[in-house]
Short mmCIF file of C-alpha atoms and ligand atoms in Angstrom, two decimals:
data_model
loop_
_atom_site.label_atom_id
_atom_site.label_comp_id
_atom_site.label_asym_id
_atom_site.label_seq_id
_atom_site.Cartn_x
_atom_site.Cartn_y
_atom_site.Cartn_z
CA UNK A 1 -134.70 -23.35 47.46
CA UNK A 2 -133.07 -26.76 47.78
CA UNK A 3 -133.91 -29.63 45.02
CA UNK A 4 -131.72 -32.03 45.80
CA UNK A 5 -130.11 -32.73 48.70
CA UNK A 6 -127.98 -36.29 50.06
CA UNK A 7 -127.43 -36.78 53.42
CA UNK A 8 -124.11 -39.11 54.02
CA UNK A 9 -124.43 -40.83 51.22
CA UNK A 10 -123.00 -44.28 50.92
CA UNK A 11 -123.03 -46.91 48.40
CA UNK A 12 -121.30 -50.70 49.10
CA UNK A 13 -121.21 -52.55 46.14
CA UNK A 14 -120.92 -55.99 47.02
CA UNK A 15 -120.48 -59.64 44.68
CA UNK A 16 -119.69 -62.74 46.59
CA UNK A 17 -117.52 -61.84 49.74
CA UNK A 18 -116.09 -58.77 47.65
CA UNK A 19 -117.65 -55.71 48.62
CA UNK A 20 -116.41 -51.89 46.71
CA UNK A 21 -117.18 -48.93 48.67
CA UNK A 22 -118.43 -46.77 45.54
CA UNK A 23 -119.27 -43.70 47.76
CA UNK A 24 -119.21 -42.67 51.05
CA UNK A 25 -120.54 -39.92 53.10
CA UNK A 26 -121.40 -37.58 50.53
CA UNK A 27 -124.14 -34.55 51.33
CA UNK A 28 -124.26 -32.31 48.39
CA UNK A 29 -126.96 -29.43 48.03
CA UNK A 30 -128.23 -28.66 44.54
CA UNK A 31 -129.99 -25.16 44.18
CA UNK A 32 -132.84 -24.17 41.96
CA UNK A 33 -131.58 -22.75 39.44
CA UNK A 34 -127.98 -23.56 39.67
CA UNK A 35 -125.65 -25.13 37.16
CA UNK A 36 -123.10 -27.31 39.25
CA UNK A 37 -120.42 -29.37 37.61
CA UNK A 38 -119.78 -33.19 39.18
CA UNK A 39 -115.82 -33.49 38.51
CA UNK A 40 -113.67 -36.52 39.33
CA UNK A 41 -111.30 -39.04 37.56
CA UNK A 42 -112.65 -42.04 36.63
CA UNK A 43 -113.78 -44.65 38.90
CA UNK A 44 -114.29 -41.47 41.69
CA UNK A 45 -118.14 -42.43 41.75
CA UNK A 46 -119.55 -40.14 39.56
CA UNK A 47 -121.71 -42.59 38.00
CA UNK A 48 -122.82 -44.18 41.16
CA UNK A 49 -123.67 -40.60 42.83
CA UNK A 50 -125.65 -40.06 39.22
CA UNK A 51 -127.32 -43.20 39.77
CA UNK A 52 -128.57 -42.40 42.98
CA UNK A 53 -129.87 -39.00 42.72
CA UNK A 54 -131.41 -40.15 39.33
CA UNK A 55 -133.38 -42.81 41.69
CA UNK A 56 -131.54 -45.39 39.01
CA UNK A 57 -130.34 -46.97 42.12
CA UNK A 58 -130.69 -47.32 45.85
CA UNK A 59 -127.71 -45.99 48.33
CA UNK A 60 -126.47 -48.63 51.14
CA UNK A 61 -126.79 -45.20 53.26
CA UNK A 62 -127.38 -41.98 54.00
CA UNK A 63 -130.54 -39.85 52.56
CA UNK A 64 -131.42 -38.19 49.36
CA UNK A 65 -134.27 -35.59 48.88
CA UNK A 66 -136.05 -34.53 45.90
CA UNK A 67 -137.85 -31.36 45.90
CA UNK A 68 -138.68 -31.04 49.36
CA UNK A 69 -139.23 -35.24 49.54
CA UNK A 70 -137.11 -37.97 50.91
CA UNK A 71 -136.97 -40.08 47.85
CA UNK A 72 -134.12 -42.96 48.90
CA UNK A 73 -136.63 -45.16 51.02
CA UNK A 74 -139.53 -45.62 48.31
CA UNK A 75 -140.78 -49.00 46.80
CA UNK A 76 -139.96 -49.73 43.27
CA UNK A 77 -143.28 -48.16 41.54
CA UNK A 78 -142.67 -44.86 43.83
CA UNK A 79 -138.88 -44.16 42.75
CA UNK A 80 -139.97 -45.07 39.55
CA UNK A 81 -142.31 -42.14 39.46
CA UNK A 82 -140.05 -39.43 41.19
CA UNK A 83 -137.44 -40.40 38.80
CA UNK A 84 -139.91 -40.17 35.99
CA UNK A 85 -141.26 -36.40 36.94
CA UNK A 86 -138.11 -34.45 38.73
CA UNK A 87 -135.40 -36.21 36.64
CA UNK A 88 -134.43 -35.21 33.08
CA UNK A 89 -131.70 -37.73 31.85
CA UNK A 90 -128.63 -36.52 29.39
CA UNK A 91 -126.06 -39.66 28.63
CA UNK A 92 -122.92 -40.17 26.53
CA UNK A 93 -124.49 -41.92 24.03
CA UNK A 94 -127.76 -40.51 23.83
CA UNK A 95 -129.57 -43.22 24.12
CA UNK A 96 -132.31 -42.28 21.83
CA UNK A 97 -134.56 -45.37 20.65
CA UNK A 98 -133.69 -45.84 16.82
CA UNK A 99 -136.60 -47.16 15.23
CA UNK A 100 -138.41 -43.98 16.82
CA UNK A 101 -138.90 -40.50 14.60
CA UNK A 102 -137.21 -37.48 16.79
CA UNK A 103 -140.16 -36.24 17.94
CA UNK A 104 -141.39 -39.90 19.15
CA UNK A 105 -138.18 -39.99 21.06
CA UNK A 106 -139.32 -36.52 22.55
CA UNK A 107 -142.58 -37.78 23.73
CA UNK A 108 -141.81 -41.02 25.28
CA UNK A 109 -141.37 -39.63 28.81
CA UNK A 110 -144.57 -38.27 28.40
CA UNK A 111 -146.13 -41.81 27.17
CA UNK A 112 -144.42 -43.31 30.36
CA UNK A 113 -146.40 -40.54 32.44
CA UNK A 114 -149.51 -41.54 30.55
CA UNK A 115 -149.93 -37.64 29.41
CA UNK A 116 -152.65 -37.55 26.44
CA UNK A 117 -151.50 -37.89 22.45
CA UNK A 118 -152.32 -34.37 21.35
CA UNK A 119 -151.30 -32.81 24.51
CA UNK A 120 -147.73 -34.99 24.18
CA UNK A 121 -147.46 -33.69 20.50
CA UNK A 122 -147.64 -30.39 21.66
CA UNK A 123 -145.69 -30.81 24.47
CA UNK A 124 -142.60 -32.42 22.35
CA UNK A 125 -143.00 -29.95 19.25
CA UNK A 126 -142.38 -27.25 22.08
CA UNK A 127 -139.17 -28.46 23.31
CA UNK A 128 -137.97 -29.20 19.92
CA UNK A 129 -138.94 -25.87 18.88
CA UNK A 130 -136.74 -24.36 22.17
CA UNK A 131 -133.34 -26.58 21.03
CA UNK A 132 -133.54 -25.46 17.57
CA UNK A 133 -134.13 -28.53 15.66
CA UNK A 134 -137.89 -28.43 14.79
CA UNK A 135 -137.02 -28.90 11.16
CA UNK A 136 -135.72 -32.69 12.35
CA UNK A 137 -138.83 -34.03 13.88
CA UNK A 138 -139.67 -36.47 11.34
CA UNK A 139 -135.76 -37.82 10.91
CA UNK A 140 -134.85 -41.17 12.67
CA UNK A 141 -131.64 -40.66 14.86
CA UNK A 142 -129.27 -42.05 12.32
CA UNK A 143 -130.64 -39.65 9.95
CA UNK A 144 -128.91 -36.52 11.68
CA UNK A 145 -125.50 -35.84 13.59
CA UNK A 146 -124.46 -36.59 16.95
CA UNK A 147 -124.11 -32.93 17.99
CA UNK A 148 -128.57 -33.42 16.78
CA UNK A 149 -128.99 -36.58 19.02
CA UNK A 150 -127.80 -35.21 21.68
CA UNK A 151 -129.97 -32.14 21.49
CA UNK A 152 -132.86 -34.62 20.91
CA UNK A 153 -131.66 -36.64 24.30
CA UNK A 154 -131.51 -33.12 25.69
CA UNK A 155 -134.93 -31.79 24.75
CA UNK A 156 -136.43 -35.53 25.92
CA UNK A 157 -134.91 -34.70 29.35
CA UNK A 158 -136.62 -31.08 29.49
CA UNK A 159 -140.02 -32.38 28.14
CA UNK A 160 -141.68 -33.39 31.29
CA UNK A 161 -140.03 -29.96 33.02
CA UNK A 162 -138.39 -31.84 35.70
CA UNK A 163 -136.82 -30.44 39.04
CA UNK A 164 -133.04 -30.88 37.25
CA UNK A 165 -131.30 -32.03 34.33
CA UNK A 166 -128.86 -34.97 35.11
CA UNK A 167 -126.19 -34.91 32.22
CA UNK A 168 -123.35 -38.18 32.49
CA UNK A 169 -120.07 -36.83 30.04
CA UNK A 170 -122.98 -35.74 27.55
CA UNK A 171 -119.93 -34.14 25.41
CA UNK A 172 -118.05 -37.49 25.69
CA UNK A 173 -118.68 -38.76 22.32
CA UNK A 174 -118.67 -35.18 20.64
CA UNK A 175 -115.75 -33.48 19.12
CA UNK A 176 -114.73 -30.52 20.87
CA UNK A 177 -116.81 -28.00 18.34
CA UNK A 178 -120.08 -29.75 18.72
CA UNK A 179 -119.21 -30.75 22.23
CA UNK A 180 -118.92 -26.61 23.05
CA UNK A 181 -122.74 -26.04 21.38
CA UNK A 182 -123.78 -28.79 23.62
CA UNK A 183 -122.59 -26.91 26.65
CA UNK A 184 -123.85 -23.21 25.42
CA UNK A 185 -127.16 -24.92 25.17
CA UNK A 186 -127.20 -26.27 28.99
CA UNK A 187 -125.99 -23.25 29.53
CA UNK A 188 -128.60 -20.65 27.86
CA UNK A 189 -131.17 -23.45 29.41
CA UNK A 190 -129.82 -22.76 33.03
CA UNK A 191 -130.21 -19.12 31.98
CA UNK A 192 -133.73 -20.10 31.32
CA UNK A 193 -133.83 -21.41 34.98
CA UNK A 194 -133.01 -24.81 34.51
CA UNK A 195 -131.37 -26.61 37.26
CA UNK A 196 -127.83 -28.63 35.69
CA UNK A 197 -125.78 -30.97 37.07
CA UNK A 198 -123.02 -31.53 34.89
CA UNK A 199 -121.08 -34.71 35.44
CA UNK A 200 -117.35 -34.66 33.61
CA UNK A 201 -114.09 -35.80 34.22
CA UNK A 202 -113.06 -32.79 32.03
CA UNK A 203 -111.74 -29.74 33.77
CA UNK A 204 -112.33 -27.28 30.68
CA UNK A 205 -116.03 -28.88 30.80
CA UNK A 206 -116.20 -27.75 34.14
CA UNK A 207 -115.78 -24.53 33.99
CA UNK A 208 -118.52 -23.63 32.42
CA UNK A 209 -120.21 -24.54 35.59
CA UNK A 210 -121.01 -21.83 38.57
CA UNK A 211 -119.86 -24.54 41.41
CA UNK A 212 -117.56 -27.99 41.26
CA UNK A 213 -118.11 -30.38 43.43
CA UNK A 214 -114.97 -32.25 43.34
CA UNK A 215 -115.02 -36.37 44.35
CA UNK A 216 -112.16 -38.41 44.27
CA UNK A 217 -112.00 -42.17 45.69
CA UNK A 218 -116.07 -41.89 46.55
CA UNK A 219 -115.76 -38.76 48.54
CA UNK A 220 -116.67 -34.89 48.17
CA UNK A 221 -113.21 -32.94 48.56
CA UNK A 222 -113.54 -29.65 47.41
CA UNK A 223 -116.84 -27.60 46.96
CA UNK A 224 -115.51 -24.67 44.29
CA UNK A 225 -117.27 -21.59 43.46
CA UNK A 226 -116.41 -20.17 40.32
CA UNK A 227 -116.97 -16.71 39.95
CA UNK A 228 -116.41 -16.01 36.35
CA UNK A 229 -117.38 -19.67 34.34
CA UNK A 230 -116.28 -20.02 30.38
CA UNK A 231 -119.51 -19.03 28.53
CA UNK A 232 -119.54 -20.34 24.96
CA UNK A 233 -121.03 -18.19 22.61
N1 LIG B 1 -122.17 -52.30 39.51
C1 LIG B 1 -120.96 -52.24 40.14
N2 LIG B 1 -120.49 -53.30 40.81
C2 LIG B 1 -119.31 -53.23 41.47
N3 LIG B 1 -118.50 -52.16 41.50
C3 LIG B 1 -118.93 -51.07 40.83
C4 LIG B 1 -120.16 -51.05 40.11
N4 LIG B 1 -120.31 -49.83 39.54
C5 LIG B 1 -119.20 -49.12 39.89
N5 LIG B 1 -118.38 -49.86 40.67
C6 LIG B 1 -117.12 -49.41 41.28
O1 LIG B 1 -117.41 -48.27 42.06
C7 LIG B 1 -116.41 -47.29 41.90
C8 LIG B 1 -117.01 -46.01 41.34
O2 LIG B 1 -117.45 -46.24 40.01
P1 LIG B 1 -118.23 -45.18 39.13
O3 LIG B 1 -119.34 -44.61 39.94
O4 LIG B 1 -118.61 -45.84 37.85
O5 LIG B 1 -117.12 -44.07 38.89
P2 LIG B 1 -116.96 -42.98 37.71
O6 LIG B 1 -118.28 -42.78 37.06
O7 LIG B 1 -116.47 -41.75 38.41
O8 LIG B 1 -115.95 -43.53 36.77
C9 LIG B 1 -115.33 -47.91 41.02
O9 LIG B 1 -114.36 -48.49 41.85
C10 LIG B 1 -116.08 -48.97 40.26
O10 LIG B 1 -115.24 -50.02 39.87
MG1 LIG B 2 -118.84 -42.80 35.03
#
């Protein structure tokens, strides 16, 4: 089954009379199930193509579909809410809020999706329980390491069980060590039959992907299978 799917994807950019073709013509299929990789150099449009099929953003053409729906030609409030049920959201920096505890961070899709307080506890003390770090709940994100927030981001993304995880460089601030649990744990969570896309610039990051899809200048150029990906252990 399909859960994500563009159609000629295009995105213009455009300040004043300057106008930055970001993407163009890109159709990508995501499987359930499957971990893909998103590999380009910078400035390729991984971002942008994040952006879209994250429902961040709006493309200047083409189509993207969301579980079966055409999702690029809803109002504001719509997007809002297809983005806020199919997407989970892994960044760089984490982006955790830091006045919250860990496990308030966990819930706050949930508050967004007006789910109920004791079924969000539950809900969040799940997850947390799945990525190991249970025994962190009640720290605030400067209270543990980097290689923690990000498996806090991580479980915040898997709370709401969306249709895929959308990860931007999420080993980008990690060192190599920490940045290698981050991928066994996408990893064993694809295993689990979570749907990863895996956006890097990093070819060893890659690898531990079953399929690149290579962009370069806003365009797909290579599709790669990989038959035997790096598994961390
Ligand atoms: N908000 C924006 N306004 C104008 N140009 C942008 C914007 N965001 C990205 N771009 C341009 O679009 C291209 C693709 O950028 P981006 O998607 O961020 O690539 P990547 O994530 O692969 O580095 C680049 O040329 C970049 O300068
Ligand atoms: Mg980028």
């Amino acid at each position: 089954m399909i859960v994500m799917e563009t159609k000629n994807l295009g995105k213009i950019y455009s300040f004043d009379s300057i106008k930055v073709t970001a993407l163009n013509n890109v159709s990508i299929q995501i499987n359930q199930g499957e971990i893909v990789g998103i590999m380009g150099p910078s400035g390729s449009g991984k971002s942008t193509l994040m952006n879209l099929v994250g429902c961040l953003d709006r493309p200047s053409q083409g189509e993207i579909w969301i579980a079966g729906s055409r999702v690029d030609n809803l109002n504001d409030n719509n997007l809002a809410i297809i983005r806020s049920k199919q997407v989970g959201f892994v960044f760089q920096n984490y982006n955790l809020l830091p006045r919250l505890k860990v496990i308030e961070n966990v819930e706050l899709p949930l508050i967004y999706q007006g789910v109920p307080s004791h079924l969000r506890r539950k809900k969040a003390d799940e997850v947390l329980e799945r990525i190991g770090l249970k025994e962190r709940m009640h720290h605030k994100p400067s209270q543990i390491s980097g290689g923690e927030q990000q498996r806090v981001a991580l479980a915040r993304a898997l709370v709401t069980n969306p249709s895929f995880i959308l990860a931007d460089e999420p080993t980008g601030n990690l060192d190599s060590k920490t940045g290698k649990e981050i991928i066994k744990l996408l990893q064993d969570l694809n295993n689990g039959g979570v749907t990863v896309l895996l956006i890097t610039h990093d070819r060893f990051v890659a690898e531990h992907t079953a399929r690149v899809i290579h962009l370069k200048d806003g365009e797909v150029i290579e599709n790669e299978a990989l038959p035997n990906p790096i598994r961390e252990v």
